[in-house]
Amino acid sequence: MIKKETMLIKFVEQIALDTIEMVVENAYISKTAIPGQFLHVAVDGQTLRRPISIADINREKETITLLFKIVGSGTAKLATLKPGMSMDVLGPSGNGFQIVDKEPSTILLIGGGIGVPPLYYLGKTLAEKNKEIISILGFQTEKSVFYEEKFSSLGRTYIVTNDGSYGETGFVTDVIEKAGQFDRYYSCGPVPMLKAITAKLVDKPGMISLEERMGCGVGACMACVIPTDSNGGYKKICSDGPVFHAQEVSL
Amino acid sequence: MTNLAINLPGLELKNPIMPASGCFAFGREYSEFYDLSKLGAVIMKAATGTERFGNPTPRVAETASGMLNAIGLQNPGVEKIIEKEVPFLGQYDTSIIANVAGSTLEEYEKVAAAFNQTDQVHALELNISCPNVKEGGIQFGTDPSMAAKVTETVKNASQLPVYVKLSPNVTNIVEMAKAVELAGADGLSMINTITGMQIHLPTKKPLIANKTGGLSGPAIKPVAIRMIYEVKQHVSIPIIGMGGISNAEDVLEFLLAGASAVAVGTANFSNPFVCPEIIDALPETLNRYGFDSVEDAIGKGIM
Ligand SMILES: Cc1cc2nc3c(=O)[nH]c(=O)nc-3n(C[C@H](O)[C@H](O)[C@H](O)COP(=O)(O)OP(=O)(O)OC[C@H]3O[C@@H](n4cnc5c(N)ncnc54)[C@H](O)[C@@H]3O)c2cc1C
């Protein structure tokens, strides 16, 4: 259930180009959130809240990690917050990634840029369930790469940069063959990337996490919708998503 | 005891606070945060004759002290609303106002008449001012004779009191108000959003897919106050005021300008508890400025 909660900021650090890692403390969210859910963060002086994915959770310490990129006024203000200050959020919001517990399996995680964060908490949760994890993480350039070591500790990890300044050169889709066999995939990133991936992996079961400009973030205002491929209707990204089965929505 | 109650045609409100149409869907999402019985009334999301899917995305953009939206009246259609949503809201001890929209006179008539089937709806809000649909809506809201015509049609089709929601996108708001009053409106609801646009620098194109959207939030409050202040002096039907309300002081300002009750819209997005918080703060705010009741303050700002 979504609650309005106050988070105590414990740690803020820049970890890559314009990319901030923030650790916040909150008992309710740390106990209830699942991978793929997000927090709707209030920013002083802004009319609308900002959706930010849950990148990691430490249940013992009751902390939540957020990773965000400074792209505009809201994220710029968030980046100026300091440990000891607090933050007002709605959460945990949305439906997260569904995890198939039964069979042992190999999972491919494909993240693009600031779509990488939710995949870390997902990968960690899957690794705890003894799944084999392969990760492909795409970034624009060397300076924007983050969390390579963290993903490497979960399993084999490929870094791809568009300009070739680090790791493989090109797009995440160029590396999928190299990654080898897998049973299921999970992806988050820009829409053109998700389009390419869902087209390429049309025979594999997969889930994708989507972004859209949101109003209320609780499913009431109908701002962040995505057409479904079925009957011309829409699903709400904030409350039906942000995670969908790969073939459930038309990108 | 400060008296928050106010009686309007069809509506015995325990307090003057209601969430605005389109900002609250049909209440389900916000019922998870608090007991909707706390509210004076709920104005439901617009109903059209048949299901509408709305506009492409992006549908919202943030602006200085406000936001633009072009949802495009996405709703499941009036029959489904009566079957599924009205009974849900009907469980709560609050008044229900149905927002009626359409593209043609016939559609308005059909939607208004459909609400006669239920006894759980207490009043209609006639949406003649949605700026975000291609046909209808806005034409009815900008031409006084069209506005009068649709008001008359809906009054004839419905057993319920009708509050006509006026568009601020006109040169003479008083003329619009007088036209719908003469056509039989039981009340007014004002203001709807102001048409606006934002251009996205990276793409150099309008950000909202519909190009234009309706501006709401604190940015439009002075426009709403001015329009209510002007209209109040020329009509004798009550006004439900709205436009950028986010706290009890704002509510008092609307009452002083001439509103008898108010709707809270955009503020629900940043704070889902904004309506109950305003209701709790209102007695103290009224007292602080020398009023014992909501009734007392209505129109007291007019000089
Ligand atoms: C479910 C979800 C999870 C997200 N998780 C993350 C994350 O973990 N890390 C991260 O860096 N970013 C994430 N984003 C994107 C993030 O919400 C935007 O970058 C942020 O809202 C931009 O705000 P701003 O004020 O800096 O930018 P501005 O451009 O000034 O924002 C203006 C308005 O547009 C909205 N907006 C702009 N870009 C986006 C976008 N890409 N998606 C949605 N709304 C946008 C803003 O929320 C705001 O309402 C996520 C988005 C969604 C929908």
Coordinates of C-alpha atoms and ligand atoms in Angstrom, one line a residue:
Chain A
M1 CA 0.0 0.0 0.0
I2 CA 1.3 3.5 -0.9
K3 CA 1.9 5.7 2.1
K4 CA 3.2 9.2 2.4
E5 CA 6.4 8.8 4.3
T6 CA 9.3 10.9 5.5
M7 CA 12.8 9.6 4.6
L8 CA 15.9 10.6 6.5
I9 CA 18.8 11.2 4.2
K10 CA 21.9 9.2 5.3
F11 CA 24.3 9.6 2.4
V12 CA 24.6 11.5 -0.9
E13 CA 27.4 11.1 -3.4
Q14 CA 28.1 11.7 -7.1
I15 CA 29.1 8.3 -8.5
A16 CA 29.3 9.2 -12.3
L17 CA 28.7 12.1 -14.6
D18 CA 25.6 13.9 -13.3
T19 CA 24.6 10.8 -11.4
I20 CA 23.9 10.8 -7.7
E21 CA 23.6 7.9 -5.3
M22 CA 21.4 8.7 -2.3
V23 CA 20.8 6.4 0.7
V24 CA 17.7 7.2 2.7
E25 CA 16.2 5.6 5.8
N26 CA 12.6 4.5 6.3
A27 CA 11.2 1.5 8.1
Y28 CA 7.9 1.1 6.2
I29 CA 9.3 1.4 2.6
S30 CA 12.4 -0.7 3.3
K31 CA 10.2 -3.5 4.7
T32 CA 7.5 -3.5 2.0
A33 CA 9.0 -2.4 -1.4
I34 CA 9.8 -5.0 -4.0
P35 CA 12.2 -4.6 -7.0
G36 CA 10.8 -2.4 -9.8
Q37 CA 8.7 -0.2 -7.6
F38 CA 9.4 3.5 -7.3
L39 CA 9.1 6.4 -4.9
H40 CA 7.3 9.6 -5.9
V41 CA 9.5 12.2 -4.4
A42 CA 8.3 15.7 -3.4
V43 CA 10.8 18.5 -4.4
D44 CA 10.6 21.9 -2.7
G45 CA 9.1 24.5 -5.0
Q46 CA 8.0 22.0 -7.7
T47 CA 4.3 21.4 -8.5
L48 CA 4.8 17.7 -9.3
R49 CA 6.6 14.9 -7.5
R50 CA 9.5 13.1 -9.3
P51 CA 9.4 9.3 -9.8
I52 CA 12.7 7.6 -8.8
S53 CA 13.2 3.9 -8.8
I54 CA 14.3 1.9 -5.8
A55 CA 17.8 0.8 -6.7
D56 CA 18.5 -1.2 -3.6
I57 CA 17.2 -2.0 -0.1
N58 CA 19.0 -3.0 3.1
R59 CA 16.2 -4.4 5.3
E60 CA 18.4 -4.7 8.5
K61 CA 19.5 -1.1 8.3
E62 CA 16.1 0.0 6.9
T63 CA 17.7 1.9 4.1
I64 CA 16.8 2.5 0.5
T65 CA 19.2 3.4 -2.2
L66 CA 18.2 5.8 -5.0
L67 CA 20.3 6.5 -8.1
F68 CA 19.3 9.5 -10.2
K69 CA 20.6 11.6 -13.0
I70 CA 20.5 15.4 -12.9
V71 CA 18.4 16.3 -16.0
G72 CA 16.4 19.3 -14.9
S73 CA 15.3 21.5 -12.0
G74 CA 13.8 18.8 -9.8
T75 CA 16.7 16.4 -9.9
A76 CA 19.1 19.3 -9.6
K77 CA 17.4 20.3 -6.3
L78 CA 17.4 16.7 -5.1
A79 CA 21.1 16.6 -5.6
T80 CA 21.7 19.5 -3.2
L81 CA 20.0 17.6 -0.3
K82 CA 22.5 16.7 2.5
P83 CA 22.6 13.9 5.1
G84 CA 20.5 14.7 8.1
M85 CA 17.8 16.4 5.9
S86 CA 14.6 14.7 5.1
M87 CA 12.5 14.0 2.0
D88 CA 8.8 13.5 1.6
V89 CA 7.8 10.5 -0.7
L90 CA 4.8 8.5 -1.7
G91 CA 5.6 4.8 -1.9
P92 CA 6.3 2.1 -2.5
S93 CA 4.5 2.9 -5.8
G94 CA 3.6 0.8 -8.8
N95 CA 3.9 -2.9 -9.6
G96 CA 7.4 -4.3 -9.6
F97 CA 9.1 -7.2 -11.4
Q98 CA 7.4 -10.6 -11.1
I99 CA 9.9 -13.2 -10.1
V100 CA 9.3 -16.8 -11.2
D101 CA 10.5 -18.9 -8.2
K102 CA 10.2 -22.4 -9.4
E103 CA 12.8 -23.7 -11.9
P104 CA 16.5 -22.9 -11.7
S105 CA 17.2 -20.4 -14.5
T106 CA 19.5 -17.9 -16.1
I107 CA 18.3 -14.4 -16.1
L108 CA 19.5 -11.6 -18.5
L109 CA 19.3 -8.1 -17.1
I110 CA 19.5 -5.3 -19.8
G111 CA 19.8 -1.7 -18.5
G112 CA 20.2 1.5 -20.4
G113 CA 21.6 4.6 -18.7
I114 CA 19.4 5.7 -15.8
G115 CA 17.2 2.6 -16.4
V116 CA 20.0 0.6 -14.8
P117 CA 19.1 1.4 -11.1
P118 CA 15.9 -0.8 -10.6
L119 CA 17.8 -3.8 -12.2
Y120 CA 20.3 -3.8 -9.3
Y121 CA 17.8 -4.5 -6.6
L122 CA 16.1 -7.0 -8.9
G123 CA 19.4 -8.8 -9.7
K124 CA 20.3 -8.9 -6.0
T125 CA 17.0 -10.4 -5.1
L126 CA 17.2 -13.0 -8.0
A127 CA 20.8 -13.9 -7.0
E128 CA 19.5 -14.6 -3.4
K129 CA 17.1 -17.0 -5.0
N130 CA 20.0 -18.8 -6.7
K131 CA 19.4 -17.6 -10.2
E132 CA 22.3 -17.2 -12.5
I133 CA 22.5 -13.5 -13.5
I134 CA 24.0 -12.0 -16.7
S135 CA 23.9 -8.2 -17.0
I136 CA 24.3 -6.0 -20.0
L137 CA 24.5 -2.3 -19.1
G138 CA 24.6 0.4 -21.7
F139 CA 25.8 4.0 -21.1
Q140 CA 26.6 6.9 -23.4
T141 CA 30.2 7.3 -22.5
E142 CA 32.9 6.1 -20.0
K143 CA 32.1 9.0 -17.6
S144 CA 28.5 7.9 -17.2
V145 CA 29.2 4.3 -16.2
F146 CA 28.2 3.3 -12.7
Y147 CA 27.6 0.1 -10.6
E148 CA 29.8 -2.1 -12.8
E149 CA 31.4 -3.7 -9.7
K150 CA 28.0 -4.2 -8.0
F151 CA 26.6 -6.0 -11.0
S152 CA 29.8 -8.0 -11.5
S153 CA 29.4 -9.4 -8.0
L154 CA 26.0 -10.8 -9.1
G155 CA 27.4 -12.5 -12.3
R156 CA 28.9 -12.0 -15.7
T157 CA 28.5 -8.3 -16.7
Y158 CA 29.0 -6.5 -20.0
I159 CA 29.4 -2.8 -20.2
V160 CA 28.6 -1.1 -23.5
T161 CA 29.2 2.6 -24.4
N162 CA 27.7 4.3 -27.4
D163 CA 31.0 6.0 -28.2
G164 CA 33.2 3.0 -27.4
S165 CA 35.1 4.9 -24.7
Y166 CA 34.6 2.0 -22.2
G167 CA 33.7 -1.7 -22.6
E168 CA 32.0 -2.8 -25.8
T169 CA 31.0 -0.3 -28.5
G170 CA 27.5 0.4 -29.6
F171 CA 24.1 -0.5 -28.1
V172 CA 23.0 -3.1 -25.6
T173 CA 21.4 -5.1 -28.4
D174 CA 24.8 -5.6 -30.1
V175 CA 25.9 -7.6 -27.1
I176 CA 22.9 -9.9 -26.5
E177 CA 24.4 -12.7 -28.7
K178 CA 27.6 -12.6 -26.8
A179 CA 25.8 -13.0 -23.5
G180 CA 24.8 -16.6 -24.4
Q181 CA 21.9 -18.7 -23.3
F182 CA 19.3 -17.3 -20.9
D183 CA 15.7 -18.2 -19.9
R184 CA 14.1 -14.9 -19.1
Y185 CA 15.0 -11.2 -19.4
Y186 CA 14.2 -8.0 -17.5
S187 CA 14.9 -4.6 -19.0
C188 CA 14.7 -0.9 -18.2
G189 CA 15.9 2.1 -20.2
P190 CA 14.9 4.5 -23.0
V191 CA 12.0 3.5 -25.2
P192 CA 14.0 3.1 -28.4
M193 CA 16.2 0.6 -26.5
L194 CA 13.2 -1.3 -25.1
K195 CA 11.6 -1.4 -28.6
A196 CA 14.8 -2.9 -30.1
I197 CA 15.1 -5.4 -27.3
T198 CA 11.4 -6.6 -27.2
A199 CA 11.6 -7.0 -31.0
K200 CA 14.8 -9.0 -30.9
L201 CA 13.8 -11.2 -28.0
V202 CA 10.2 -11.7 -29.1
D203 CA 10.4 -15.4 -28.3
K204 CA 11.7 -15.0 -24.8
P205 CA 9.6 -14.3 -21.7
G206 CA 10.5 -10.8 -20.5
M207 CA 9.5 -7.8 -18.5
I208 CA 10.2 -4.2 -19.1
S209 CA 9.9 -1.1 -17.0
L210 CA 8.6 2.1 -18.6
E211 CA 8.8 5.8 -18.0
E212 CA 6.3 8.6 -18.7
R213 CA 5.6 12.0 -17.3
M214 CA 3.3 11.6 -14.3
G215 CA 0.8 13.7 -12.5
C216 CA -0.5 12.1 -9.3
G217 CA 1.5 8.9 -9.4
V218 CA -1.3 6.9 -7.8
G219 CA -3.4 6.1 -10.8
A220 CA -6.0 8.8 -10.5
C221 CA -5.1 11.5 -13.1
M222 CA -4.6 9.4 -16.3
A223 CA -1.5 11.3 -17.3
C224 CA 1.1 8.5 -17.7
V225 CA -0.7 5.9 -19.9
I226 CA 0.7 3.5 -22.5
P227 CA -1.4 1.9 -25.2
T228 CA -1.9 -1.9 -24.8
D229 CA -1.7 -4.0 -28.0
S230 CA -5.1 -5.6 -27.3
N231 CA -8.2 -3.4 -27.7
G232 CA -6.9 0.2 -28.1
G233 CA -7.1 0.8 -24.4
Y234 CA -4.5 2.2 -22.1
K235 CA -2.7 1.0 -19.0
K236 CA -1.5 3.4 -16.3
I237 CA 2.3 3.4 -16.0
C238 CA 2.2 4.6 -12.3
S239 CA -0.2 2.0 -11.0
D240 CA -0.6 -0.8 -13.6
G241 CA 3.2 -0.5 -14.2
P242 CA 5.9 0.7 -14.4
V243 CA 6.8 -2.9 -15.1
F244 CA 4.9 -4.7 -17.8
H245 CA 5.2 -8.1 -19.6
A246 CA 7.3 -7.3 -22.8
Q247 CA 4.4 -8.0 -25.1
E248 CA 1.6 -6.5 -23.0
V249 CA 2.1 -2.9 -24.2
S250 CA 2.8 -1.3 -27.6
L251 CA 5.8 0.9 -27.4
Chain B
M1 CA -18.0 26.1 17.1
T2 CA -17.2 27.3 13.7
N3 CA -19.8 26.2 11.2
L4 CA -18.4 24.7 8.0
A5 CA -21.7 23.5 6.6
I6 CA -23.2 25.0 3.6
N7 CA -26.4 24.2 1.7
L8 CA -26.4 24.6 -2.1
P9 CA -29.0 23.3 -4.6
G10 CA -29.0 19.5 -4.3
L11 CA -26.0 19.6 -1.9
E12 CA -26.1 19.6 1.8
L13 CA -22.4 19.9 2.4
K14 CA -20.8 19.3 5.8
N15 CA -17.9 21.4 4.7
P16 CA -17.2 23.4 1.5
I17 CA -14.2 21.2 0.3
M18 CA -14.4 18.8 -2.6
P19 CA -11.8 17.4 -4.9
A20 CA -12.0 18.8 -8.4
S21 CA -13.1 16.7 -11.4
G22 CA -10.3 14.9 -13.2
C23 CA -7.9 15.2 -10.3
F24 CA -9.4 12.4 -8.2
A25 CA -10.7 9.8 -10.7
F26 CA -13.6 8.2 -8.9
G27 CA -12.1 8.3 -5.4
R28 CA -10.7 4.8 -5.2
E29 CA -7.0 5.7 -5.2
Y30 CA -7.4 8.4 -2.5
S31 CA -9.7 6.3 -0.4
E32 CA -6.5 4.3 0.4
F33 CA -5.1 7.4 2.1
Y34 CA -8.1 8.6 4.1
D35 CA -11.9 8.2 4.7
L36 CA -13.7 10.0 1.9
S37 CA -16.6 10.6 4.3
K38 CA -14.5 13.5 5.5
L39 CA -15.1 15.4 2.2
G40 CA -17.9 17.9 1.6
A41 CA -18.4 16.3 -1.8
V42 CA -16.6 14.5 -4.5
I43 CA -16.7 15.7 -8.1
M44 CA -16.2 12.7 -10.3
K45 CA -14.0 12.5 -13.4
A46 CA -15.9 13.5 -16.6
A47 CA -18.3 11.1 -18.0
T48 CA -19.0 10.9 -21.8
G49 CA -21.6 8.9 -23.7
T50 CA -19.2 6.1 -24.6
E51 CA -15.7 5.1 -23.4
R52 CA -12.9 7.5 -24.4
F53 CA -9.2 6.6 -24.5
G54 CA -8.0 10.2 -24.4
N55 CA -5.0 11.9 -26.0
P56 CA -1.5 10.5 -26.8
T57 CA 1.3 11.1 -24.3
P58 CA 3.0 13.2 -22.9
R59 CA -0.2 14.4 -21.4
V60 CA 1.3 16.6 -18.6
A61 CA 4.0 19.2 -18.3
E62 CA 5.2 21.0 -15.2
T63 CA 5.2 24.9 -15.3
A64 CA 6.2 27.6 -12.8
S65 CA 3.7 27.2 -10.0
G66 CA 1.5 24.9 -12.0
M67 CA 1.1 22.3 -14.7
L68 CA -0.4 21.8 -18.1
N69 CA -2.6 18.8 -18.8
A70 CA -4.2 17.4 -21.9
I71 CA -5.7 14.1 -20.8
G72 CA -8.6 14.2 -23.3
L73 CA -11.4 13.0 -21.1
Q74 CA -10.3 9.4 -20.8
N75 CA -13.1 7.6 -19.0
P76 CA -15.0 4.3 -19.2
G77 CA -18.3 5.9 -20.4
V78 CA -21.3 6.9 -18.4
E79 CA -22.9 3.5 -18.1
K80 CA -19.9 1.8 -16.6
I81 CA -19.4 4.8 -14.3
I82 CA -23.0 4.4 -13.0
E83 CA -22.6 0.7 -12.6
K84 CA -19.1 0.5 -11.1
E85 CA -17.9 3.9 -9.7
V86 CA -21.0 5.6 -8.3
P87 CA -21.8 2.7 -5.9
F88 CA -18.3 2.8 -4.7
L89 CA -18.5 6.4 -3.8
G90 CA -22.0 5.9 -2.6
Q91 CA -20.6 3.9 0.4
Y92 CA -19.2 7.2 1.8
D93 CA -21.1 9.8 3.7
T94 CA -20.4 12.6 1.2
S95 CA -22.2 14.2 -1.7
I96 CA -21.5 13.1 -5.2
I97 CA -21.3 15.4 -8.2
A98 CA -21.1 13.9 -11.7
N99 CA -19.2 15.8 -14.3
V100 CA -21.0 15.6 -17.6
A101 CA -19.0 16.0 -20.9
G102 CA -19.7 15.5 -24.6
S103 CA -19.0 16.5 -28.2
T104 CA -22.5 17.1 -29.3
L105 CA -25.8 18.3 -27.7
E106 CA -27.1 14.8 -28.0
E107 CA -24.2 13.3 -26.1
Y108 CA -24.6 15.8 -23.3
E109 CA -28.3 15.0 -23.2
K110 CA -27.6 11.2 -23.1
V111 CA -25.0 11.5 -20.3
A112 CA -27.1 13.8 -18.2
A113 CA -30.2 11.6 -18.6
A114 CA -28.2 8.5 -17.7
F115 CA -27.5 9.8 -14.2
N116 CA -31.3 9.8 -13.6
Q117 CA -31.0 6.0 -13.2
T118 CA -29.1 6.4 -9.9
D119 CA -30.2 8.1 -6.7
Q120 CA -26.6 8.3 -5.4
V121 CA -25.6 11.3 -7.5
H122 CA -26.7 14.7 -6.0
A123 CA -25.8 17.2 -8.7
L124 CA -24.3 17.5 -12.1
E125 CA -21.3 19.6 -13.1
L126 CA -21.8 20.4 -16.8
N127 CA -18.4 20.4 -18.4
I128 CA -18.6 22.9 -21.3
S129 CA -15.1 24.0 -21.0
C130 CA -12.7 21.1 -21.5
P131 CA -10.0 22.6 -23.7
N132 CA -8.5 19.3 -24.6
V133 CA -10.9 17.6 -26.9
K134 CA -11.1 18.2 -30.6
E135 CA -14.8 18.7 -31.0
G136 CA -17.4 20.2 -28.7
G137 CA -16.5 20.9 -25.2
I138 CA -14.8 24.2 -25.7
Q139 CA -17.1 25.7 -28.3
F140 CA -20.0 25.2 -25.9
G141 CA -17.8 27.0 -23.3
T142 CA -16.9 30.1 -25.3
D143 CA -20.1 31.1 -27.1
P144 CA -22.9 32.3 -24.7
S145 CA -25.7 31.1 -26.9
M146 CA -24.2 27.7 -27.3
A147 CA -23.6 27.6 -23.6
A148 CA -27.2 28.5 -22.9
K149 CA -28.4 25.8 -25.3
V150 CA -26.4 23.0 -23.8
T151 CA -27.5 24.1 -20.3
E152 CA -31.1 24.1 -21.3
T153 CA -30.8 20.7 -22.9
V154 CA -29.2 19.2 -19.8
K155 CA -31.7 20.8 -17.5
N156 CA -34.5 19.3 -19.5
A157 CA -32.9 15.9 -19.5
S158 CA -31.9 15.7 -15.8
Q159 CA -33.8 15.7 -12.5
L160 CA -30.6 17.0 -10.8
P161 CA -29.4 20.5 -10.1
V162 CA -26.9 21.6 -12.7
Y163 CA -23.7 23.5 -12.0
V164 CA -22.2 24.8 -15.2
K165 CA -18.4 24.8 -15.3
L166 CA -17.2 27.9 -17.0
S167 CA -14.1 28.3 -19.1
P168 CA -11.7 31.2 -18.4
N169 CA -10.7 31.2 -22.0
V170 CA -13.2 33.9 -22.9
T171 CA -13.1 37.7 -23.1
N172 CA -16.3 38.2 -21.1
I173 CA -16.9 35.8 -18.3
V174 CA -19.8 37.7 -16.9
E175 CA -21.7 37.4 -20.2
M176 CA -21.1 33.6 -20.1
A177 CA -22.3 33.3 -16.5
K178 CA -25.4 35.4 -17.2
A179 CA -26.3 33.3 -20.3
V180 CA -26.2 30.0 -18.4
E181 CA -28.1 31.4 -15.4
L182 CA -30.8 32.6 -17.7
A183 CA -30.9 29.1 -19.3
G184 CA -31.7 27.5 -16.0
A185 CA -28.3 26.7 -14.4
D186 CA -28.6 26.1 -10.6
G187 CA -25.0 27.1 -9.9
L188 CA -21.7 27.8 -11.5
S189 CA -18.4 26.1 -11.1
M190 CA -15.3 28.1 -12.1
I191 CA -12.7 28.2 -13.3
N192 CA -11.6 25.4 -15.6
T193 CA -8.0 25.4 -16.8
I194 CA -6.5 28.1 -19.0
T195 CA -5.2 27.0 -22.4
G196 CA -1.4 27.1 -22.5
M197 CA 1.6 25.5 -24.2
Q198 CA 5.2 24.6 -23.3
I199 CA 7.9 24.1 -25.9
H200 CA 10.5 21.4 -25.1
L201 CA 13.9 22.9 -26.0
P202 CA 15.7 19.6 -26.8
T203 CA 13.1 18.7 -29.5
K204 CA 12.1 22.3 -30.2
K205 CA 8.5 21.1 -30.3
P206 CA 5.5 21.5 -28.0
L207 CA 6.0 19.1 -25.2
I208 CA 2.5 17.9 -24.8
A209 CA 1.4 15.6 -27.6
N210 CA -1.9 17.5 -27.9
K211 CA 0.3 20.6 -28.4
T212 CA -1.9 22.7 -26.0
G213 CA -2.9 21.8 -22.5
G214 CA -4.9 23.3 -19.7
L215 CA -2.9 25.3 -17.1
S216 CA -3.8 24.6 -13.5
G217 CA -2.3 25.1 -10.1
P218 CA -1.4 28.2 -8.0
A219 CA -0.4 30.1 -11.2
I220 CA -4.1 30.5 -12.1
K221 CA -5.5 31.4 -8.7
P222 CA -5.5 35.2 -9.3
V223 CA -7.4 34.7 -12.5
A224 CA -10.0 32.5 -10.8
I225 CA -10.4 35.0 -7.9
R226 CA -10.8 37.9 -10.3
M227 CA -13.4 36.0 -12.4
I228 CA -15.4 34.8 -9.4
Y229 CA -15.4 38.3 -8.0
E230 CA -16.7 39.8 -11.2
V231 CA -19.4 37.1 -11.8
K232 CA -20.7 37.0 -8.2
Q233 CA -21.9 40.6 -8.7
H234 CA -24.0 39.7 -11.7
V235 CA -25.6 36.4 -10.9
S236 CA -27.7 35.1 -8.0
I237 CA -26.8 31.4 -8.3
P238 CA -24.1 30.0 -6.1
I239 CA -20.5 29.5 -7.3
I240 CA -18.2 26.5 -6.6
G241 CA -14.8 28.1 -6.9
M242 CA -11.6 26.4 -8.1
G243 CA -8.2 27.2 -9.5
G244 CA -4.9 26.6 -7.7
I245 CA -6.3 26.1 -4.2
S246 CA -3.8 24.4 -1.9
N247 CA -4.5 25.6 1.7
A248 CA -7.2 27.0 4.0
E249 CA -6.1 30.6 3.3
D250 CA -6.7 30.1 -0.4
V251 CA -10.2 28.7 0.5
L252 CA -11.0 31.8 2.5
E253 CA -9.8 34.0 -0.4
F254 CA -12.3 32.2 -2.7
L255 CA -15.1 32.6 -0.2
L256 CA -14.4 36.3 0.1
A257 CA -14.4 36.6 -3.7
G258 CA -17.9 35.1 -3.8
A259 CA -17.6 31.3 -3.9
S260 CA -19.9 29.3 -1.7
A261 CA -17.8 26.1 -1.8
V262 CA -14.5 25.2 -3.4
A263 CA -12.8 22.4 -5.3
V264 CA -9.2 21.4 -4.9
G265 CA -7.4 20.0 -8.0
T266 CA -3.7 20.0 -8.7
A267 CA -2.8 20.2 -5.1
N268 CA -3.9 16.6 -4.6
F269 CA -1.0 15.4 -6.8
S270 CA 1.7 16.8 -4.5
N271 CA -0.2 16.1 -1.3
P272 CA -2.8 13.3 -1.4
F273 CA -4.0 14.5 2.1
V274 CA -4.5 18.1 1.0
C275 CA -8.4 18.0 1.2
P276 CA -8.6 16.6 4.8
E277 CA -5.8 18.9 5.9
I278 CA -7.6 21.9 4.5
I279 CA -10.9 20.8 6.2
D280 CA -9.0 20.5 9.6
A281 CA -7.4 23.9 9.2
L282 CA -10.4 25.8 8.0
P283 CA -12.1 26.6 11.3
E284 CA -9.0 28.2 12.7
T285 CA -8.4 30.1 9.5
L286 CA -12.0 31.5 9.4
N287 CA -11.8 32.5 13.1
R288 CA -8.4 34.2 12.7
Y289 CA -10.0 36.5 10.1
G290 CA -13.2 37.1 12.2
F291 CA -15.7 34.6 10.8
D292 CA -17.7 31.9 12.7
S293 CA -19.0 30.2 9.6
V294 CA -18.3 29.6 5.9
E295 CA -21.6 31.2 5.2
D296 CA -20.4 34.4 6.9
A297 CA -17.4 34.8 4.6
I298 CA -19.1 34.4 1.2
G299 CA -18.7 37.5 -0.9
K300 CA -17.4 39.6 1.9
G301 CA -14.4 40.7 -0.2
I302 CA -16.6 42.4 -2.7
M303 CA -16.4 46.2 -2.6
Ligands
LIG1 C1 8.8 4.8 -12.9 C2 9.9 5.7 -13.1 C3 11.1 5.5 -12.5 C4 12.2 6.3 -12.7 N1 13.4 6.0 -12.1 C5 14.5 6.9 -12.2 C6 15.7 6.6 -11.5 O1 15.8 5.6 -10.8 N2 16.7 7.4 -11.7 C7 16.6 8.5 -12.5 O2 17.6 9.3 -12.7 N3 15.5 8.8 -13.2 C8 14.4 8.0 -13.0 N4 13.2 8.3 -13.7 C9 13.2 9.5 -14.5 C10 13.0 10.7 -13.6 O3 11.7 10.7 -13.0 C11 13.1 12.1 -14.3 O4 14.5 12.2 -14.8 C12 12.8 13.3 -13.4 O5 11.5 13.3 -13.1 C13 13.2 14.5 -14.1 O6 12.9 15.6 -13.3 P1 13.6 17.0 -13.4 O7 12.8 18.0 -12.6 O8 15.0 16.9 -13.1 O9 13.5 17.3 -15.0 P2 12.5 18.3 -15.8 O10 12.7 18.0 -17.2 O11 12.7 19.7 -15.3 O12 11.1 17.8 -15.3 C14 9.9 18.4 -15.7 C15 8.8 17.4 -15.6 O13 8.9 16.3 -16.5 C16 9.0 15.1 -15.8 N5 10.0 14.2 -16.4 C17 11.1 14.7 -17.1 N6 11.8 13.6 -17.6 C18 11.1 12.5 -17.2 C19 11.3 11.1 -17.4 N7 12.4 10.6 -18.1 N8 10.4 10.2 -16.9 C20 9.3 10.7 -16.3 N9 9.1 12.0 -16.0 C21 10.0 12.9 -16.5 C22 9.4 15.5 -14.4 O14 9.0 14.5 -13.4 C23 8.7 16.8 -14.2 O15 7.3 16.6 -13.9 C24 12.1 7.5 -13.5 C25 10.9 7.7 -14.1 C26 9.8 6.9 -13.9 C27 8.5 7.2 -14.6

